[in-house]
């Protein structure tokens, strides 16, 4: 039986409930009255249940879909303004004992080079990332208790936080490592990580077990219950994700939203972010070998439905996607993008040579960070390097309360402008800087509180004078 409060994976992601939901969605996808009621509820901007969202996802009536897109755009604007947060992944190690069928790091792959960054190499990578202008990283590693034990991850986080190069600093390290124990999550919390990110890959248990045939990741329950352990360990911000292409997207979406409902029911706070990766070509991996790939239109619809269903959850799109796809999804709900990413182990300080071959997957957006920043501004977005919330203790339910009360405009908006100003002065080329300065002047006016606006103006002047790291 579906029980969002149950600690058991099989109960909070109940297969029968997902199947019932999909059947219900199929039966009702042409029920205009029901869809209108769901749209009216969605217009309150407080979210939808997995069942309601599944009906919208199944619906194919063009006018109703247009209404979903309009709502997604509106919710995005109302909850997150025009800010887009930027980050970069840093791959620490591709040693891995698992055998994930879609991932080139799988243990049987003998033709990728195995590599693990030393602390000196990590310091060089953090310096190179700071020199690009990054302030927020997501560290990534394969699962290997011998080569990548938790102590290695903790030491790497400390190294990254410790590098202060010129005006640079990495102010938030998010962590994407394999499911682990409560004790290890406590250690990660104590190391001041930002979000703990773990993709479910697929919520369909049978497919999950087939796609992870051996290794610790084979254990569906241990993987699916990881966020419960992380939250019990005091990590407030967790990031969910599905690797789209592995299973039927409607199954995954219903289950992903059930996972969000579960976290909300048990911990009073839903996921901080949902990542939206689609499977990509990689060494030894052909995305065509997976039957459930989704085209760009379906992907856009999916993104809009998730935005409408969980208005308080940030949504992430990486450089797995092309500029064109990213551009389309930005308006429909995406709040964070990566920029200038390398999916090789290292590769920021010195680009990887072709013979090294440690990449996880091909990226489709190869632009520099400055090009990404310029592009976002030309589209009317404010690129944000803000990391203030978790540093000010606004995580978990405190962050959600801020989003829900719309205080975000007096907080995130000025923080975005100030961190953009830092970027413009320290790292941007002349074109990007002049475009950014115009944008900041214009956007200052939309800070609702006159007191905050005035303080922000003062901080911007101080940043111009060389001071750094102001925040609300
Ligand atoms: N090893 C950790 C784990 O098991 O969760 C996480 C790190 S892994 C480097 C990050 C993510 O990359 C995986 O969760 C998976 O979804 C994604 N990934 C793996 N192979 C991929 C591929 N061929 N295309 C796109 N994404 C892929």
XYZ file of C-alpha atoms and ligand atoms in Angstrom:
499
model
C 0.000 0.000 0.000
C 1.157 3.528 -0.727
C 2.204 5.172 2.499
C 4.210 8.372 2.060
C 5.220 8.233 5.725
C 6.576 4.698 5.616
C 10.363 4.453 5.941
C 10.340 1.537 3.482
C 11.196 2.219 -0.162
C 8.654 -0.314 -1.402
C 5.904 1.520 0.480
C 6.677 5.174 -0.221
C 7.474 4.309 -3.853
C 4.722 1.750 -4.141
C 4.796 0.092 -7.577
C 1.064 -0.661 -7.501
C 0.273 2.960 -6.734
C 2.475 4.116 -9.630
C 0.709 1.680 -11.969
C -2.735 2.750 -10.692
C -1.725 6.371 -11.156
C -0.648 5.760 -14.745
C -3.905 3.934 -15.511
C -5.914 6.736 -13.883
C -3.982 9.323 -15.910
C -4.579 7.418 -19.143
C -8.309 7.040 -18.388
C -8.711 10.718 -17.549
C -6.356 12.443 -19.964
C -9.313 13.702 -22.055
C -11.537 14.656 -19.135
C -11.728 18.395 -19.685
C -13.530 19.136 -16.417
C -10.962 17.226 -14.360
C -8.039 18.817 -16.163
C -9.518 22.270 -15.619
C -9.851 21.522 -11.909
C -6.222 20.399 -11.769
C -5.133 23.535 -13.625
C -7.120 25.699 -11.204
C -5.375 24.013 -8.291
C -1.996 24.419 -10.007
C -2.740 28.129 -10.450
C -2.675 28.496 -6.645
C 1.066 27.792 -7.029
C 1.189 25.394 -4.120
C 1.835 22.240 -6.072
C 0.022 19.103 -7.214
C -0.105 15.486 -6.119
C 1.657 12.825 -8.175
C -1.766 11.742 -9.511
C -2.766 15.210 -10.642
C 0.619 15.823 -12.248
C 0.402 12.451 -14.004
C -2.936 13.422 -15.598
C -1.352 16.612 -16.960
C 1.580 14.609 -18.258
C -0.735 12.194 -20.078
C -2.953 14.955 -21.492
C -2.377 15.802 -25.149
C -4.978 18.528 -25.719
C -3.014 21.464 -27.188
C -4.947 24.211 -25.351
C -4.551 22.446 -21.987
C -0.867 21.908 -22.601
C -0.473 25.574 -23.444
C -2.112 26.319 -20.075
C 0.438 24.044 -18.341
C 3.327 25.853 -20.061
C 1.857 29.253 -19.115
C 1.540 28.174 -15.497
C 5.083 26.771 -15.433
C 6.417 30.093 -16.744
C 4.325 32.043 -14.232
C 5.355 29.893 -11.260
C 8.981 30.120 -12.303
C 8.747 33.918 -12.461
C 6.777 34.310 -9.227
C 8.939 31.989 -7.150
C 12.395 32.503 -8.593
C 12.218 35.784 -10.535
C 14.591 35.815 -13.482
C 17.586 34.472 -11.586
C 19.549 31.444 -12.740
C 22.138 29.977 -10.390
C 25.402 28.761 -11.907
C 27.610 25.869 -10.834
C 30.200 23.433 -12.156
C 30.762 19.747 -11.483
C 34.163 18.573 -10.282
C 34.873 14.874 -10.817
C 37.250 13.683 -8.124
C 37.609 10.041 -9.068
C 36.212 7.575 -11.583
C 37.188 4.451 -9.663
C 33.980 2.524 -9.198
C 32.990 -0.922 -7.986
C 29.467 -0.782 -9.425
C 28.342 -1.997 -12.805
C 25.692 0.547 -13.822
C 24.822 -0.448 -17.366
C 24.498 3.181 -18.601
C 27.691 4.541 -17.024
C 31.194 4.283 -18.495
C 32.647 4.101 -14.979
C 31.216 0.589 -14.647
C 33.825 -1.776 -13.277
C 34.112 -3.967 -16.363
C 35.019 -1.010 -18.602
C 38.710 -1.580 -19.263
C 39.200 1.129 -21.871
C 38.768 4.223 -19.761
C 41.713 5.413 -17.725
C 41.054 5.215 -13.981
C 42.073 8.331 -12.152
C 41.711 9.890 -8.730
C 42.738 13.477 -8.015
C 45.332 14.074 -5.297
C 44.685 16.920 -2.850
C 47.256 19.024 -4.738
C 45.421 18.369 -7.988
C 42.099 19.272 -6.329
C 43.629 22.545 -5.136
C 44.721 23.277 -8.721
C 41.239 22.450 -10.032
C 39.569 24.661 -7.397
C 41.918 27.481 -8.328
C 41.135 27.089 -12.034
C 37.399 27.031 -11.301
C 37.722 30.165 -9.178
C 39.629 31.840 -12.001
C 36.650 31.209 -14.269
C 34.354 32.834 -11.702
C 32.673 29.802 -10.158
C 31.570 29.947 -6.518
C 29.519 26.747 -6.329
C 30.625 23.226 -7.166
C 29.058 19.800 -7.256
C 31.682 17.180 -6.487
C 31.221 13.793 -8.123
C 32.857 10.439 -7.575
C 32.346 6.806 -8.427
C 31.644 4.412 -5.569
C 34.761 2.677 -4.344
C 35.299 2.212 -0.602
C 39.014 1.568 -1.085
C 39.922 4.317 -3.542
C 37.236 6.888 -2.642
C 36.456 6.344 1.059
C 34.452 8.984 2.901
C 37.704 10.335 4.410
C 38.928 11.144 0.890
C 35.687 12.970 0.079
C 35.850 14.924 3.368
C 39.483 15.881 2.834
C 38.675 16.993 -0.710
C 35.834 19.226 0.540
C 38.198 20.782 3.070
C 40.801 21.382 0.370
C 38.237 23.050 -1.903
C 36.878 25.332 0.838
C 40.452 26.177 1.852
C 41.554 27.622 -1.499
C 41.197 31.408 -1.632
C 42.767 32.599 -4.852
C 42.769 36.332 -5.687
C 39.151 37.404 -5.011
C 37.900 33.878 -5.569
C 36.437 31.275 -3.246
C 34.283 28.203 -3.598
C 31.525 29.038 -1.147
C 29.282 26.026 -1.554
C 30.244 22.432 -2.256
C 27.336 20.178 -3.190
C 28.061 16.488 -3.064
C 26.966 13.778 -5.506
C 28.338 10.518 -4.150
C 26.818 7.085 -3.752
C 24.259 6.239 -1.087
C 25.947 5.842 2.276
C 25.340 5.402 5.998
C 23.813 7.845 8.485
C 27.260 8.114 10.137
C 28.823 9.200 6.858
C 26.010 11.656 6.156
C 26.659 13.193 9.586
C 30.303 13.618 8.544
C 29.247 15.290 5.302
C 26.899 17.589 7.192
C 29.713 18.509 9.566
C 31.929 19.243 6.562
C 29.437 22.009 5.629
C 28.252 20.616 2.365
C 25.477 22.392 0.508
C 23.044 19.941 -1.095
C 23.474 16.183 -0.999
C 22.547 14.999 -4.491
C 21.769 11.429 -5.425
C 20.013 10.407 -8.602
C 17.632 7.519 -8.242
C 18.426 6.625 -11.881
C 15.113 4.720 -12.057
C 12.369 4.185 -9.515
C 11.224 0.994 -11.239
C 12.631 -1.691 -8.957
C 12.935 -4.481 -11.509
C 14.623 -2.214 -14.046
C 16.797 -0.756 -11.306
C 18.109 -4.190 -10.364
C 18.728 -5.101 -14.006
C 20.542 -1.823 -14.690
C 22.696 -2.227 -11.557
C 23.507 -5.921 -11.752
C 26.312 -6.051 -9.190
C 27.981 -3.901 -6.551
C 26.549 -2.022 -3.571
C 24.336 0.083 -5.837
C 22.359 -3.047 -6.743
C 20.420 -2.694 -3.463
C 17.267 -0.780 -4.490
C 15.998 -0.159 -0.958
C 19.357 1.070 0.334
C 19.640 3.477 -2.605
C 16.023 4.675 -2.490
C 16.092 5.243 1.278
C 19.371 7.197 1.107
C 17.663 10.596 1.330
C 15.879 9.504 4.512
C 19.238 8.610 6.050
C 20.749 11.895 4.853
C 17.894 13.909 6.335
C 17.984 11.945 9.565
C 21.681 12.830 9.722
C 20.745 16.511 9.592
C 21.374 17.252 5.914
C 18.436 19.551 5.181
C 18.945 20.066 1.474
C 18.731 16.997 -0.699
C 18.631 16.823 -4.495
C 16.650 14.152 -6.341
C 16.901 13.102 -9.975
C 16.026 10.432 -12.477
C 18.224 9.509 -15.420
C 15.624 9.940 -18.141
C 15.882 7.341 -20.867
C 16.264 4.308 -18.627
C 12.557 3.733 -17.912
C 9.203 5.110 -19.053
C 9.192 8.807 -18.192
C 5.618 8.781 -16.889
C 6.465 6.020 -14.437
C 9.545 7.943 -13.295
C 7.704 11.228 -12.906
C 4.914 9.763 -10.775
C 7.492 8.007 -8.578
C 9.773 11.048 -8.352
C 6.844 13.130 -7.115
C 5.932 10.372 -4.646
C 9.492 10.576 -3.346
C 9.078 14.341 -2.902
C 5.742 13.770 -1.106
C 7.424 11.237 1.159
C 10.209 13.622 2.216
C 7.678 16.380 2.832
C 5.449 14.018 4.862
C 8.266 12.677 7.011
C 10.635 15.630 7.380
C 8.310 18.557 6.697
C 10.448 19.625 3.768
C 10.584 18.410 0.191
C 13.653 18.093 -2.013
C 15.756 21.229 -2.428
C 16.376 20.399 -6.069
C 15.395 18.000 -8.813
C 17.991 17.362 -11.517
C 16.842 16.606 -15.047
C 19.537 14.485 -16.741
C 18.933 12.537 -19.944
C 21.190 9.650 -20.836
C 24.132 10.612 -23.078
C 26.652 8.903 -25.272
C 29.765 7.881 -23.378
C 32.678 5.477 -23.690
C 31.179 1.993 -23.993
C 27.648 3.474 -23.756
C 25.238 3.963 -26.637
C 22.078 5.858 -25.572
C 20.283 4.178 -28.514
C 20.582 0.881 -26.644
C 18.025 2.148 -24.119
C 14.393 2.009 -25.201
C 12.929 4.871 -23.252
C 14.678 7.940 -24.649
C 12.509 11.057 -24.725
C 12.470 13.691 -27.445
C 12.914 17.400 -26.778
C 9.181 18.195 -26.863
C 8.358 15.519 -24.309
C 11.284 16.687 -22.205
C 9.912 20.251 -22.215
C 6.462 19.018 -21.222
C 7.954 16.942 -18.445
C 9.904 19.891 -17.163
C 6.794 22.119 -17.143
C 4.712 19.506 -15.307
C 7.376 19.043 -12.625
C 7.665 22.814 -12.190
C 3.917 23.076 -11.662
C 3.840 20.059 -9.322
C 6.679 21.179 -7.001
C 6.877 24.982 -7.150
C 9.243 25.173 -4.152
C 11.895 22.855 -5.543
C 14.782 24.149 -7.642
C 15.334 22.412 -10.986
C 18.734 21.727 -12.532
C 19.788 21.214 -16.128
C 23.402 20.387 -16.908
C 25.613 20.714 -19.976
C 24.425 17.250 -21.017
C 21.880 19.374 -22.893
C 22.547 21.703 -25.818
C 22.245 25.464 -25.690
C 18.923 25.276 -27.593
C 17.363 22.762 -25.214
C 18.626 24.660 -22.178
C 17.221 27.884 -23.550
C 13.787 26.341 -23.963
C 13.728 24.802 -20.494
C 14.951 27.902 -18.656
C 11.584 29.599 -19.038
C 9.680 26.459 -18.077
C 11.116 26.052 -14.636
C 14.862 25.515 -14.535
C 16.568 27.446 -11.731
C 20.168 26.200 -11.944
C 22.507 25.436 -14.833
C 26.075 24.251 -14.988
C 28.546 26.173 -17.106
C 31.871 25.300 -18.770
C 31.675 21.803 -17.295
C 34.269 19.104 -17.670
C 33.103 15.576 -17.027
C 36.646 14.239 -16.974
C 38.431 13.630 -13.695
C 40.070 17.032 -13.390
C 40.488 18.855 -16.670
C 39.852 22.419 -15.527
C 43.457 23.322 -14.675
C 44.840 21.436 -17.686
C 42.421 20.112 -20.319
C 42.492 16.348 -20.556
C 44.437 14.861 -23.460
C 42.408 12.494 -25.705
C 44.491 9.509 -24.567
C 43.499 10.089 -20.914
C 39.841 9.373 -21.638
C 38.326 9.707 -18.147
C 35.142 11.508 -19.217
C 31.819 10.369 -17.809
C 29.696 11.418 -20.796
C 29.701 13.839 -23.733
C 28.620 17.385 -22.993
C 26.461 19.208 -25.549
C 27.123 22.740 -24.370
C 30.830 23.494 -24.598
C 30.743 27.240 -24.056
C 32.974 29.091 -21.591
C 31.436 30.387 -18.372
C 31.649 33.944 -19.694
C 29.722 32.921 -22.817
C 27.063 31.265 -20.653
C 26.798 34.350 -18.424
C 26.532 36.629 -21.463
C 23.904 34.374 -23.057
C 21.767 34.314 -19.897
C 21.842 38.094 -19.608
C 21.020 38.545 -23.295
C 17.941 36.382 -22.653
C 16.937 38.641 -19.748
C 18.075 36.363 -16.910
C 20.299 37.322 -14.001
C 23.159 34.846 -13.673
C 23.581 34.304 -9.942
C 26.651 33.053 -8.104
C 24.851 33.339 -4.807
C 25.556 30.816 -2.064
C 24.108 32.836 0.805
C 21.220 30.699 1.977
C 22.993 27.724 3.393
C 25.777 29.910 4.788
C 23.126 31.933 6.641
C 21.476 28.718 7.857
C 18.528 29.101 5.491
C 18.330 25.448 4.558
C 15.560 22.876 4.645
C 12.283 24.193 6.036
C 13.755 27.675 6.650
C 14.567 28.000 2.958
C 11.170 26.612 1.972
C 9.448 29.083 4.316
C 11.266 31.911 2.588
C 10.210 30.721 -0.872
C 6.640 30.185 0.285
C 6.378 33.656 1.839
C 7.920 35.220 -1.311
C 10.659 36.850 0.797
C 13.018 35.504 -1.799
C 12.774 38.788 -3.741
C 14.300 40.720 -0.833
C 17.021 38.179 -0.389
C 17.935 36.167 -3.462
C 17.454 39.064 -5.848
C 19.960 41.467 -4.209
C 22.333 38.545 -3.546
C 22.198 37.609 -7.225
C 22.979 41.182 -8.253
C 25.897 41.472 -5.829
C 27.465 38.162 -6.841
C 26.975 39.031 -10.497
C 28.761 42.330 -9.835
C 31.680 40.425 -8.296
C 31.799 38.208 -11.361
C 31.715 41.175 -13.751
C 34.568 42.931 -12.001
C 36.775 39.906 -11.417
C 36.257 37.607 -14.408
C 34.066 38.995 -17.207
C 35.234 40.264 -20.563
C 34.405 43.863 -21.508
C 31.214 43.024 -23.435
C 29.788 40.876 -20.667
C 30.668 43.522 -18.115
C 28.859 46.336 -19.874
C 25.788 44.195 -20.486
C 25.847 43.129 -16.827
C 26.152 46.658 -15.493
C 23.086 47.718 -17.469
C 21.192 44.715 -16.162
C 22.127 45.423 -12.540
C 21.007 49.061 -12.810
C 17.677 47.947 -14.225
C 17.147 45.069 -11.812
C 17.917 47.047 -8.655
C 14.546 48.702 -9.102
C 12.713 45.418 -8.662
C 13.914 44.816 -5.091
C 10.610 45.301 -3.224
C 11.901 46.670 0.104
C 13.350 50.226 -0.121
C 15.632 49.483 2.859
C 17.059 46.358 1.218
C 17.415 48.218 -2.084
C 19.392 51.007 -0.430
C 21.628 48.550 1.404
C 22.192 46.660 -1.840
C 23.249 49.871 -3.598
C 25.782 50.536 -0.841
C 27.152 47.004 -1.083
C 27.451 47.287 -4.856
C 29.490 50.459 -4.414
C 31.712 48.671 -1.880
C 32.183 45.764 -4.312
C 33.235 48.291 -6.940
C 35.800 49.504 -4.359
C 37.236 46.012 -3.988
C 35.276 44.521 -1.076
C 33.680 41.108 -1.544
C 31.170 38.648 -0.133
C 28.206 40.725 1.025
C 24.933 38.929 1.497
C 21.399 39.274 2.777
N 28.541 7.437 -8.255
C 27.492 8.192 -7.677
C 26.220 7.374 -7.618
O 26.281 6.183 -7.792
O 25.182 7.928 -7.374
C 27.138 9.485 -8.359
C 28.055 10.136 -9.249
S 27.769 9.862 -10.961
C 29.327 10.502 -11.303
C 26.570 11.089 -11.382
C 25.422 10.688 -12.275
O 25.804 10.653 -13.628
C 24.786 9.349 -12.053
O 23.909 9.365 -10.967
C 24.068 9.102 -13.383
O 22.709 9.442 -13.330
C 24.756 10.052 -14.351
N 25.246 9.322 -15.538
C 25.935 8.175 -15.575
N 26.130 7.786 -16.842
C 25.538 8.699 -17.642
C 25.371 8.829 -19.055
N 25.854 7.940 -19.915
N 24.696 9.910 -19.513
C 24.196 10.835 -18.669
N 24.318 10.755 -17.330
C 24.971 9.696 -16.811
